[in-house]
Amino acid sequence: MRIGIVNDMPLAVETLRRAIALEPGLEIAWTAADGLEAVQQCERDRPDVVLMDLIMPVMDGVEATRRIMAQTPCAIVVVTSDVERQTARVFDAMGHGALDAVDTPVVGGSDMRSAAAPLLRKIRNIGWLIGRYGNRPALTPVPKPAPPAGARRLLAIGASAGGPATLAQLLRDLPLDFPAGIVLVQHVDALFAAGMADWLNDQVPLPVRLARQGERPLPGQILLAGTDDHLALREDGTLGYTSCPRESLYRPSIDVFFHSVAQHWRGVAVGVLLTGMGQDGARGLKALRERGCLTIAQDQATSAVYGMPKAAAAMQAAVEIRPLEEIASRVIQAFA
């Protein structure tokens, strides 16, 4: 895999060079000292992955991400100092299509391999997504459950690259008296899941917080998966976190949550799969459709990255394929 490094700090660039040298099969395609130079480099020589800093002269990483994804799309990982303190910028970049974020490795008193491990893990994960490391094992589908019963209502939403801004737009259009519980699974590290909940709280009318072990989805609140384990609905209708399946590429996995809803929810459920790279959520959405739920996938024109919704469409997991601006009104209609 060929890697582009975008950072205006020579020490950070050298640290990233050393980190990449630890992983066989990775090589530096080029380096850029600001976002504008990165946009130009991608036009001349598009790499497999771009490691994008956020705060730089000339053009920052958010605008560079937006331009690259619009003109020469490729996998982008935000790599910057102190991700937690730059939550808003991280989510802005993810809204434009960045796949993930991680702190710039700091060697300090630890060895380089340990310091670089989180970054290299994310690059390997992206390698699986873009097909450079072969196929990942498929998750085992659950048996088709009994038809839903009762009047409880649940809106289950999955998103990845481009998700934060997309989620904000969708949820902003839901009323305060929305009659269903809402649970979100966004591909985001536990490190800044709480920051994303706070960020969404500033964007949407309904309150947003991290899902807690053992609670039930209820109307009037939005629950966000908040750990590096998978969020799942349990047989008793409560939410819980589980480390299995361990082979899942994404933690938390949308497929795991959707499958659990298809298996255990006893009420009316709607599944929505939004923008994102890869195929996570497509099989789970199909399980929801087979159970008789309304399932919606975002269309290509409004998706920042048309990967997960495309996979859902290809396997006929979505009952409907809609532009983002129509999804909220359709969901409101479904629960009327």
Short mmCIF file of the C-alpha atoms (twelve columns), coordinates in Angstrom:
data_MODEL
# 
_entry.id   MODEL 
# 
loop_
_atom_site.group_PDB 
_atom_site.id 
_atom_site.type_symbol 
_atom_site.label_atom_id 
_atom_site.label_alt_id 
_atom_site.label_comp_id 
_atom_site.label_asym_id 
_atom_site.label_seq_id 
_atom_site.Cartn_x 
_atom_site.Cartn_y 
_atom_site.Cartn_z 
_atom_site.pdbx_PDB_model_num 
ATOM 1   C CA . MET A 1   0.000   0.000   0.000  1 
ATOM 2   C CA . ARG A 2   1.235   3.466   -0.921 1 
ATOM 3   C CA . ILE A 3   0.838   6.152   1.734  1 
ATOM 4   C CA . GLY A 4   0.655   9.938   1.411  1 
ATOM 5   C CA . ILE A 5   1.682   11.966  4.486  1 
ATOM 6   C CA . VAL A 6   0.228   15.454  5.001  1 
ATOM 7   C CA . ASN A 7   1.788   17.367  7.888  1 
ATOM 8   C CA . ASP A 8   3.613   20.674  8.225  1 
ATOM 9   C CA . MET A 9   5.781   19.521  11.161 1 
ATOM 10  C CA . PRO A 10  9.078   17.862  10.080 1 
ATOM 11  C CA . LEU A 11  9.314   15.887  13.329 1 
ATOM 12  C CA . ALA A 12  5.804   14.462  12.843 1 
ATOM 13  C CA . VAL A 13  6.597   13.543  9.231  1 
ATOM 14  C CA . GLU A 14  9.752   11.730  10.322 1 
ATOM 15  C CA . THR A 15  7.838   9.884   13.050 1 
ATOM 16  C CA . LEU A 16  5.224   8.759   10.515 1 
ATOM 17  C CA . ARG A 17  7.955   7.657   8.108  1 
ATOM 18  C CA . ARG A 18  9.495   5.516   10.848 1 
ATOM 19  C CA . ALA A 19  6.114   4.063   11.777 1 
ATOM 20  C CA . ILE A 20  5.291   3.098   8.195  1 
ATOM 21  C CA . ALA A 21  8.724   1.499   7.769  1 
ATOM 22  C CA . LEU A 22  7.783   -0.997  10.494 1 
ATOM 23  C CA . GLU A 23  5.005   -2.549  8.418  1 
ATOM 24  C CA . PRO A 24  6.023   -4.777  5.470  1 
ATOM 25  C CA . GLY A 25  4.210   -3.853  2.289  1 
ATOM 26  C CA . LEU A 26  3.781   -0.155  3.115  1 
ATOM 27  C CA . GLU A 27  5.698   2.585   1.322  1 
ATOM 28  C CA . ILE A 28  5.652   6.378   1.233  1 
ATOM 29  C CA . ALA A 29  4.158   7.733   -1.996 1 
ATOM 30  C CA . TRP A 30  4.824   11.385  -1.142 1 
ATOM 31  C CA . THR A 31  4.696   13.973  1.630  1 
ATOM 32  C CA . ALA A 32  2.907   17.333  1.641  1 
ATOM 33  C CA . ALA A 33  3.400   20.265  4.025  1 
ATOM 34  C CA . ASP A 34  -0.161  21.625  3.784  1 
ATOM 35  C CA . GLY A 35  -3.627  20.697  2.569  1 
ATOM 36  C CA . LEU A 36  -3.382  22.437  -0.794 1 
ATOM 37  C CA . GLU A 37  -0.173  20.592  -1.634 1 
ATOM 38  C CA . ALA A 38  -1.918  17.333  -0.640 1 
ATOM 39  C CA . VAL A 39  -4.800  18.051  -3.026 1 
ATOM 40  C CA . GLN A 40  -2.311  18.682  -5.835 1 
ATOM 41  C CA . GLN A 41  -0.285  15.567  -4.992 1 
ATOM 42  C CA . CYS A 42  -3.410  13.402  -5.073 1 
ATOM 43  C CA . GLU A 43  -4.250  14.770  -8.522 1 
ATOM 44  C CA . ARG A 44  -0.791  13.788  -9.791 1 
ATOM 45  C CA . ASP A 45  -0.334  10.535  -7.900 1 
ATOM 46  C CA . ARG A 46  -3.292  9.127   -5.966 1 
ATOM 47  C CA . PRO A 47  -2.080  6.914   -3.083 1 
ATOM 48  C CA . ASP A 48  -3.981  4.098   -1.362 1 
ATOM 49  C CA . VAL A 49  -4.162  5.971   1.960  1 
ATOM 50  C CA . VAL A 50  -3.611  9.595   3.007  1 
ATOM 51  C CA . LEU A 51  -2.553  10.373  6.585  1 
ATOM 52  C CA . MET A 52  -4.036  13.842  7.072  1 
ATOM 53  C CA . ASP A 53  -3.137  16.363  9.755  1 
ATOM 54  C CA . LEU A 54  -5.814  18.901  10.676 1 
ATOM 55  C CA . ILE A 55  -4.162  22.227  11.532 1 
ATOM 56  C CA . MET A 56  -1.801  23.388  8.772  1 
ATOM 57  C CA . PRO A 57  -0.986  26.607  6.910  1 
ATOM 58  C CA . VAL A 58  -2.445  27.502  3.491  1 
ATOM 59  C CA . MET A 59  -5.247  24.896  3.712  1 
ATOM 60  C CA . ASP A 60  -6.294  22.863  6.739  1 
ATOM 61  C CA . GLY A 61  -6.975  19.132  6.793  1 
ATOM 62  C CA . VAL A 62  -10.774 19.455  6.796  1 
ATOM 63  C CA . GLU A 63  -10.871 21.443  3.552  1 
ATOM 64  C CA . ALA A 64  -8.176  19.224  2.010  1 
ATOM 65  C CA . THR A 65  -10.242 16.143  2.871  1 
ATOM 66  C CA . ARG A 66  -13.312 17.702  1.265  1 
ATOM 67  C CA . ARG A 67  -11.452 18.514  -1.944 1 
ATOM 68  C CA . ILE A 68  -9.674  15.173  -2.212 1 
ATOM 69  C CA . MET A 69  -12.883 13.200  -1.685 1 
ATOM 70  C CA . ALA A 70  -14.647 15.340  -4.298 1 
ATOM 71  C CA . GLN A 71  -11.880 15.233  -6.930 1 
ATOM 72  C CA . THR A 72  -9.630  12.189  -6.409 1 
ATOM 73  C CA . PRO A 73  -11.273 10.076  -3.669 1 
ATOM 74  C CA . CYS A 74  -9.086  7.752   -1.642 1 
ATOM 75  C CA . ALA A 75  -8.933  6.452   1.931  1 
ATOM 76  C CA . ILE A 76  -8.083  9.213   4.421  1 
ATOM 77  C CA . VAL A 77  -7.110  8.803   8.064  1 
ATOM 78  C CA . VAL A 78  -6.870  11.904  10.239 1 
ATOM 79  C CA . VAL A 79  -3.527  11.712  12.079 1 
ATOM 80  C CA . THR A 80  -3.075  14.657  14.388 1 
ATOM 81  C CA . SER A 81  -1.895  15.588  17.853 1 
ATOM 82  C CA . ASP A 82  -4.536  15.072  20.569 1 
ATOM 83  C CA . VAL A 83  -7.598  13.857  18.674 1 
ATOM 84  C CA . GLU A 84  -9.773  14.329  21.767 1 
ATOM 85  C CA . ARG A 85  -9.165  18.100  21.833 1 
ATOM 86  C CA . GLN A 86  -9.980  18.455  18.144 1 
ATOM 87  C CA . THR A 87  -13.250 16.544  18.136 1 
ATOM 88  C CA . ALA A 88  -15.210 19.082  16.088 1 
ATOM 89  C CA . ARG A 89  -12.562 19.189  13.347 1 
ATOM 90  C CA . VAL A 90  -12.280 15.381  13.349 1 
ATOM 91  C CA . PHE A 91  -16.030 15.025  12.779 1 
ATOM 92  C CA . ASP A 92  -15.972 17.731  10.117 1 
ATOM 93  C CA . ALA A 93  -13.293 15.743  8.268  1 
ATOM 94  C CA . MET A 94  -15.234 12.500  8.731  1 
ATOM 95  C CA . GLY A 95  -18.291 14.263  7.405  1 
ATOM 96  C CA . HIS A 96  -16.370 14.859  4.181  1 
ATOM 97  C CA . GLY A 97  -15.307 11.205  3.954  1 
ATOM 98  C CA . ALA A 98  -12.314 10.613  6.233  1 
ATOM 99  C CA . LEU A 99  -12.519 7.041   7.496  1 
ATOM 100 C CA . ASP A 100 -10.908 7.251   10.902 1 
ATOM 101 C CA . ALA A 101 -8.739  9.310   13.241 1 
ATOM 102 C CA . VAL A 102 -5.784  8.590   15.494 1 
ATOM 103 C CA . ASP A 103 -3.208  10.525  17.486 1 
ATOM 104 C CA . THR A 104 0.175   11.113  15.873 1 
ATOM 105 C CA . PRO A 105 2.556   8.517   17.357 1 
ATOM 106 C CA . VAL A 106 4.758   9.918   20.124 1 
ATOM 107 C CA . VAL A 107 7.850   7.852   20.822 1 
ATOM 108 C CA . GLY A 108 8.848   9.384   24.165 1 
ATOM 109 C CA . GLY A 109 9.906   6.678   26.598 1 
ATOM 110 C CA . SER A 110 8.223   3.827   24.708 1 
ATOM 111 C CA . ASP A 111 9.576   1.981   21.714 1 
ATOM 112 C CA . MET A 112 8.548   2.970   18.200 1 
ATOM 113 C CA . ARG A 113 6.630   -0.229  17.499 1 
ATOM 114 C CA . SER A 114 4.353   0.229   20.517 1 
ATOM 115 C CA . ALA A 115 3.807   3.909   19.748 1 
ATOM 116 C CA . ALA A 116 2.961   3.159   16.112 1 
ATOM 117 C CA . ALA A 117 0.636   0.208   16.807 1 
ATOM 118 C CA . PRO A 118 -2.699  2.148   16.813 1 
ATOM 119 C CA . LEU A 119 -1.859  3.892   13.539 1 
ATOM 120 C CA . LEU A 120 -0.676  0.697   11.825 1 
ATOM 121 C CA . ARG A 121 -3.801  -1.158  12.959 1 
ATOM 122 C CA . LYS A 122 -5.993  1.457   11.284 1 
ATOM 123 C CA . ILE A 123 -3.960  1.310   8.076  1 
ATOM 124 C CA . ARG A 124 -4.263  -2.497  8.041  1 
ATOM 125 C CA . ASN A 125 -8.034  -2.232  8.544  1 
ATOM 126 C CA . ILE A 126 -8.287  0.112   5.577  1 
ATOM 127 C CA . GLY A 127 -6.197  -2.353  3.573  1 
ATOM 128 C CA . TRP A 128 -8.897  -4.961  4.161  1 
ATOM 129 C CA . LEU A 129 -11.596 -2.491  3.174  1 
ATOM 130 C CA . ILE A 130 -10.024 -1.499  -0.142 1 
ATOM 131 C CA . GLY A 131 -9.145  -5.070  -1.040 1 
ATOM 132 C CA . ARG A 132 -5.388  -4.953  -0.592 1 
ATOM 133 C CA . TYR A 133 -5.306  -7.731  2.012  1 
ATOM 134 C CA . GLY A 134 -7.847  -10.156 0.493  1 
ATOM 135 C CA . ASN A 135 -11.281 -10.957 1.858  1 
ATOM 136 C CA . ARG A 136 -12.367 -10.775 5.458  1 
ATOM 137 C CA . PRO A 137 -14.366 -13.692 6.912  1 
ATOM 138 C CA . ALA A 138 -18.114 -13.137 6.719  1 
ATOM 139 C CA . LEU A 139 -20.177 -12.819 9.848  1 
ATOM 140 C CA . THR A 140 -22.471 -15.759 10.468 1 
ATOM 141 C CA . PRO A 141 -26.086 -14.709 9.860  1 
ATOM 142 C CA . VAL A 142 -28.626 -15.346 12.570 1 
ATOM 143 C CA . PRO A 143 -31.714 -17.508 11.958 1 
ATOM 144 C CA . LYS A 144 -34.821 -15.654 10.865 1 
ATOM 145 C CA . PRO A 145 -36.731 -14.732 14.025 1 
ATOM 146 C CA . ALA A 146 -40.445 -14.712 14.700 1 
ATOM 147 C CA . PRO A 147 -42.512 -11.779 13.402 1 
ATOM 148 C CA . PRO A 148 -42.514 -8.635  15.558 1 
ATOM 149 C CA . ALA A 149 -45.150 -8.225  18.223 1 
ATOM 150 C CA . GLY A 150 -46.277 -5.355  20.399 1 
ATOM 151 C CA . ALA A 151 -46.137 -1.609  19.870 1 
ATOM 152 C CA . ARG A 152 -42.547 -0.787  20.832 1 
ATOM 153 C CA . ARG A 153 -40.651 1.146   18.172 1 
ATOM 154 C CA . LEU A 154 -36.975 1.363   17.283 1 
ATOM 155 C CA . LEU A 155 -34.979 3.265   14.680 1 
ATOM 156 C CA . ALA A 156 -31.593 1.574   14.125 1 
ATOM 157 C CA . ILE A 157 -29.030 3.607   12.166 1 
ATOM 158 C CA . GLY A 158 -25.549 2.661   10.967 1 
ATOM 159 C CA . ALA A 159 -22.941 4.993   9.451  1 
ATOM 160 C CA . SER A 160 -19.225 5.167   8.721  1 
ATOM 161 C CA . ALA A 161 -17.169 7.508   6.533  1 
ATOM 162 C CA . GLY A 162 -19.091 10.742  6.106  1 
ATOM 163 C CA . GLY A 163 -21.374 9.709   8.951  1 
ATOM 164 C CA . PRO A 164 -21.196 12.540  11.503 1 
ATOM 165 C CA . ALA A 165 -22.474 15.296  9.221  1 
ATOM 166 C CA . THR A 166 -24.941 12.905  7.582  1 
ATOM 167 C CA . LEU A 167 -26.310 11.794  10.946 1 
ATOM 168 C CA . ALA A 168 -26.632 15.402  12.058 1 
ATOM 169 C CA . GLN A 169 -28.665 16.277  8.979  1 
ATOM 170 C CA . LEU A 170 -30.963 13.271  9.320  1 
ATOM 171 C CA . LEU A 171 -31.523 13.624  13.077 1 
ATOM 172 C CA . ARG A 172 -32.036 17.368  12.828 1 
ATOM 173 C CA . ASP A 173 -35.208 16.681  10.864 1 
ATOM 174 C CA . LEU A 174 -36.761 14.429  13.524 1 
ATOM 175 C CA . PRO A 175 -39.234 16.098  15.916 1 
ATOM 176 C CA . LEU A 176 -38.907 16.187  19.692 1 
ATOM 177 C CA . ASP A 177 -41.969 13.950  19.968 1 
ATOM 178 C CA . PHE A 178 -40.528 11.281  17.653 1 
ATOM 179 C CA . PRO A 179 -42.253 8.095   18.883 1 
ATOM 180 C CA . ALA A 180 -39.390 5.593   18.566 1 
ATOM 181 C CA . GLY A 181 -36.166 4.946   20.418 1 
ATOM 182 C CA . ILE A 182 -33.102 5.711   18.284 1 
ATOM 183 C CA . VAL A 183 -29.799 3.830   18.416 1 
ATOM 184 C CA . LEU A 184 -26.771 4.835   16.345 1 
ATOM 185 C CA . VAL A 185 -23.735 2.758   15.462 1 
ATOM 186 C CA . GLN A 186 -21.033 4.937   13.917 1 
ATOM 187 C CA . HIS A 187 -17.557 3.633   13.149 1 
ATOM 188 C CA . VAL A 188 -15.688 5.731   15.687 1 
ATOM 189 C CA . ASP A 189 -13.081 4.916   18.322 1 
ATOM 190 C CA . ALA A 190 -14.176 4.842   21.947 1 
ATOM 191 C CA . LEU A 191 -11.537 7.547   22.477 1 
ATOM 192 C CA . PHE A 192 -13.803 10.170  20.967 1 
ATOM 193 C CA . ALA A 193 -17.270 8.561   21.049 1 
ATOM 194 C CA . ALA A 194 -18.253 10.805  23.961 1 
ATOM 195 C CA . GLY A 195 -17.046 13.807  21.979 1 
ATOM 196 C CA . MET A 196 -19.217 12.768  19.064 1 
ATOM 197 C CA . ALA A 197 -22.260 12.498  21.335 1 
ATOM 198 C CA . ASP A 198 -21.565 16.023  22.615 1 
ATOM 199 C CA . TRP A 199 -21.071 17.285  19.057 1 
ATOM 200 C CA . LEU A 200 -24.365 15.764  17.899 1 
ATOM 201 C CA . ASN A 201 -26.102 17.270  20.926 1 
ATOM 202 C CA . ASP A 202 -25.200 20.696  19.574 1 
ATOM 203 C CA . GLN A 203 -26.606 19.792  16.159 1 
ATOM 204 C CA . VAL A 204 -29.939 18.049  16.761 1 
ATOM 205 C CA . PRO A 205 -33.067 18.689  18.883 1 
ATOM 206 C CA . LEU A 206 -33.279 15.290  20.609 1 
ATOM 207 C CA . PRO A 207 -30.749 14.579  23.387 1 
ATOM 208 C CA . VAL A 208 -27.823 12.357  22.420 1 
ATOM 209 C CA . ARG A 209 -25.669 10.308  24.784 1 
ATOM 210 C CA . LEU A 210 -23.649 7.098   24.868 1 
ATOM 211 C CA . ALA A 211 -25.583 3.848   25.244 1 
ATOM 212 C CA . ARG A 212 -25.167 2.224   28.653 1 
ATOM 213 C CA . GLN A 213 -24.981 -1.463  29.415 1 
ATOM 214 C CA . GLY A 214 -28.401 -2.821  30.412 1 
ATOM 215 C CA . GLU A 215 -30.626 0.079   29.338 1 
ATOM 216 C CA . ARG A 216 -33.572 -0.023  26.937 1 
ATOM 217 C CA . PRO A 217 -34.013 2.178   23.853 1 
ATOM 218 C CA . LEU A 218 -36.842 4.600   24.630 1 
ATOM 219 C CA . PRO A 219 -38.510 7.457   22.728 1 
ATOM 220 C CA . GLY A 220 -37.162 10.924  23.411 1 
ATOM 221 C CA . GLN A 221 -33.458 10.089  23.320 1 
ATOM 222 C CA . ILE A 222 -30.720 9.040   20.918 1 
ATOM 223 C CA . LEU A 223 -28.212 6.428   22.064 1 
ATOM 224 C CA . LEU A 224 -24.775 6.131   20.436 1 
ATOM 225 C CA . ALA A 225 -22.550 3.037   20.611 1 
ATOM 226 C CA . GLY A 226 -19.725 4.176   22.856 1 
ATOM 227 C CA . THR A 227 -17.001 1.540   23.231 1 
ATOM 228 C CA . ASP A 228 -14.605 -0.458  21.069 1 
ATOM 229 C CA . ASP A 229 -16.804 -3.516  21.696 1 
ATOM 230 C CA . HIS A 230 -19.949 -4.181  19.673 1 
ATOM 231 C CA . LEU A 231 -23.307 -2.828  20.775 1 
ATOM 232 C CA . ALA A 232 -26.065 -5.457  20.642 1 
ATOM 233 C CA . LEU A 233 -29.693 -5.807  21.608 1 
ATOM 234 C CA . ARG A 234 -30.157 -8.683  24.032 1 
ATOM 235 C CA . GLU A 235 -33.006 -11.150 24.339 1 
ATOM 236 C CA . ASP A 236 -34.591 -9.193  27.191 1 
ATOM 237 C CA . GLY A 237 -34.725 -6.022  25.061 1 
ATOM 238 C CA . THR A 238 -31.830 -4.258  26.781 1 
ATOM 239 C CA . LEU A 239 -28.607 -3.057  25.204 1 
ATOM 240 C CA . GLY A 240 -25.223 -4.551  25.981 1 
ATOM 241 C CA . TYR A 241 -21.645 -4.564  24.763 1 
ATOM 242 C CA . THR A 242 -19.848 -7.677  23.558 1 
ATOM 243 C CA . SER A 243 -16.339 -8.375  22.287 1 
ATOM 244 C CA . CYS A 244 -17.585 -11.078 19.894 1 
ATOM 245 C CA . PRO A 245 -17.225 -11.581 17.027 1 
ATOM 246 C CA . ARG A 246 -13.553 -10.730 17.464 1 
ATOM 247 C CA . GLU A 247 -12.815 -11.108 13.739 1 
ATOM 248 C CA . SER A 248 -15.073 -8.187  12.832 1 
ATOM 249 C CA . LEU A 249 -13.132 -5.480  11.018 1 
ATOM 250 C CA . TYR A 250 -15.029 -2.637  12.642 1 
ATOM 251 C CA . ARG A 251 -15.562 -2.123  16.343 1 
ATOM 252 C CA . PRO A 252 -18.368 -1.327  16.883 1 
ATOM 253 C CA . SER A 253 -19.915 -3.315  14.026 1 
ATOM 254 C CA . ILE A 254 -23.170 -2.210  12.433 1 
ATOM 255 C CA . ASP A 255 -23.829 -5.770  11.275 1 
ATOM 256 C CA . VAL A 256 -23.657 -7.065  14.838 1 
ATOM 257 C CA . PHE A 257 -26.212 -4.514  16.026 1 
ATOM 258 C CA . PHE A 258 -28.601 -4.930  13.084 1 
ATOM 259 C CA . HIS A 259 -28.510 -8.734  13.409 1 
ATOM 260 C CA . SER A 260 -29.263 -8.469  17.117 1 
ATOM 261 C CA . VAL A 261 -32.253 -6.203  16.426 1 
ATOM 262 C CA . ALA A 262 -33.565 -8.631  13.810 1 
ATOM 263 C CA . GLN A 263 -33.247 -11.469 16.297 1 
ATOM 264 C CA . HIS A 264 -34.461 -9.905  19.549 1 
ATOM 265 C CA . TRP A 265 -36.566 -6.775  18.985 1 
ATOM 266 C CA . ARG A 266 -40.235 -7.410  19.697 1 
ATOM 267 C CA . GLY A 267 -41.916 -4.444  18.125 1 
ATOM 268 C CA . VAL A 268 -41.722 -2.252  15.038 1 
ATOM 269 C CA . ALA A 269 -38.194 -1.515  13.797 1 
ATOM 270 C CA . VAL A 270 -36.773 0.491   10.913 1 
ATOM 271 C CA . GLY A 271 -33.162 0.059   9.787  1 
ATOM 272 C CA . VAL A 272 -31.216 2.822   8.020  1 
ATOM 273 C CA . LEU A 273 -27.754 2.382   6.496  1 
ATOM 274 C CA . LEU A 274 -25.897 5.557   5.626  1 
ATOM 275 C CA . THR A 275 -22.658 6.596   3.929  1 
ATOM 276 C CA . GLY A 276 -19.512 4.547   4.530  1 
ATOM 277 C CA . MET A 277 -16.701 2.519   2.991  1 
ATOM 278 C CA . GLY A 278 -16.848 -1.274  2.918  1 
ATOM 279 C CA . GLN A 279 -19.820 -3.559  3.511  1 
ATOM 280 C CA . ASP A 280 -20.506 -3.400  7.243  1 
ATOM 281 C CA . GLY A 281 -24.235 -3.169  7.914  1 
ATOM 282 C CA . ALA A 282 -25.400 -4.604  4.586  1 
ATOM 283 C CA . ARG A 283 -25.892 -8.167  5.851  1 
ATOM 284 C CA . GLY A 284 -27.514 -6.924  9.030  1 
ATOM 285 C CA . LEU A 285 -29.861 -4.698  7.029  1 
ATOM 286 C CA . LYS A 286 -30.841 -7.733  4.977  1 
ATOM 287 C CA . ALA A 287 -31.620 -9.647  8.175  1 
ATOM 288 C CA . LEU A 288 -33.917 -6.785  9.197  1 
ATOM 289 C CA . ARG A 289 -35.649 -6.865  5.810  1 
ATOM 290 C CA . GLU A 290 -36.136 -10.625 6.029  1 
ATOM 291 C CA . ARG A 291 -37.764 -10.130 9.408  1 
ATOM 292 C CA . GLY A 292 -40.269 -7.776  7.757  1 
ATOM 293 C CA . CYS A 293 -38.821 -4.399  8.764  1 
ATOM 294 C CA . LEU A 294 -38.650 -1.328  6.580  1 
ATOM 295 C CA . THR A 295 -34.996 -0.937  5.555  1 
ATOM 296 C CA . ILE A 296 -33.556 2.172   3.920  1 
ATOM 297 C CA . ALA A 297 -30.160 2.742   2.306  1 
ATOM 298 C CA . GLN A 298 -28.797 6.175   1.416  1 
ATOM 299 C CA . ASP A 299 -28.451 6.793   -2.311 1 
ATOM 300 C CA . GLN A 300 -25.184 7.323   -4.163 1 
ATOM 301 C CA . ALA A 301 -25.708 10.994  -4.983 1 
ATOM 302 C CA . THR A 302 -25.920 12.067  -1.332 1 
ATOM 303 C CA . SER A 303 -23.386 9.598   0.142  1 
ATOM 304 C CA . ALA A 304 -19.918 10.903  0.933  1 
ATOM 305 C CA . VAL A 305 -18.645 7.347   0.361  1 
ATOM 306 C CA . TYR A 306 -20.980 4.977   -1.497 1 
ATOM 307 C CA . GLY A 307 -19.697 1.702   -0.108 1 
ATOM 308 C CA . MET A 308 -21.963 0.317   2.617  1 
ATOM 309 C CA . PRO A 309 -25.226 1.527   1.003  1 
ATOM 310 C CA . LYS A 310 -24.048 0.166   -2.351 1 
ATOM 311 C CA . ALA A 311 -23.387 -3.244  -0.785 1 
ATOM 312 C CA . ALA A 312 -26.864 -3.182  0.761  1 
ATOM 313 C CA . ALA A 313 -28.440 -2.308  -2.578 1 
ATOM 314 C CA . ALA A 314 -26.487 -5.045  -4.360 1 
ATOM 315 C CA . MET A 315 -27.756 -7.763  -2.008 1 
ATOM 316 C CA . GLN A 316 -31.298 -6.334  -1.997 1 
ATOM 317 C CA . ALA A 317 -31.096 -5.572  1.709  1 
ATOM 318 C CA . ALA A 318 -32.836 -2.210  1.333  1 
ATOM 319 C CA . VAL A 319 -36.570 -1.984  0.755  1 
ATOM 320 C CA . GLU A 320 -35.994 1.619   -0.314 1 
ATOM 321 C CA . ILE A 321 -33.000 3.615   -1.540 1 
ATOM 322 C CA . ARG A 322 -33.431 7.318   -0.822 1 
ATOM 323 C CA . PRO A 323 -31.469 10.588  -0.847 1 
ATOM 324 C CA . LEU A 324 -30.487 11.790  2.593  1 
ATOM 325 C CA . GLU A 325 -32.971 14.669  2.633  1 
ATOM 326 C CA . GLU A 326 -35.906 12.221  2.250  1 
ATOM 327 C CA . ILE A 327 -34.964 9.678   4.897  1 
ATOM 328 C CA . ALA A 328 -36.213 11.521  7.998  1 
ATOM 329 C CA . SER A 329 -39.659 12.197  6.535  1 
ATOM 330 C CA . ARG A 330 -39.937 8.571   5.399  1 
ATOM 331 C CA . VAL A 331 -39.018 7.320   8.866  1 
ATOM 332 C CA . ILE A 332 -41.550 9.660   10.478 1 
ATOM 333 C CA . GLN A 333 -44.191 8.289   8.105  1 
ATOM 334 C CA . ALA A 334 -43.239 4.705   8.938  1 
ATOM 335 C CA . PHE A 335 -43.826 5.257   12.654 1 
ATOM 336 C CA . ALA A 336 -47.020 7.327   12.237 1 
# 
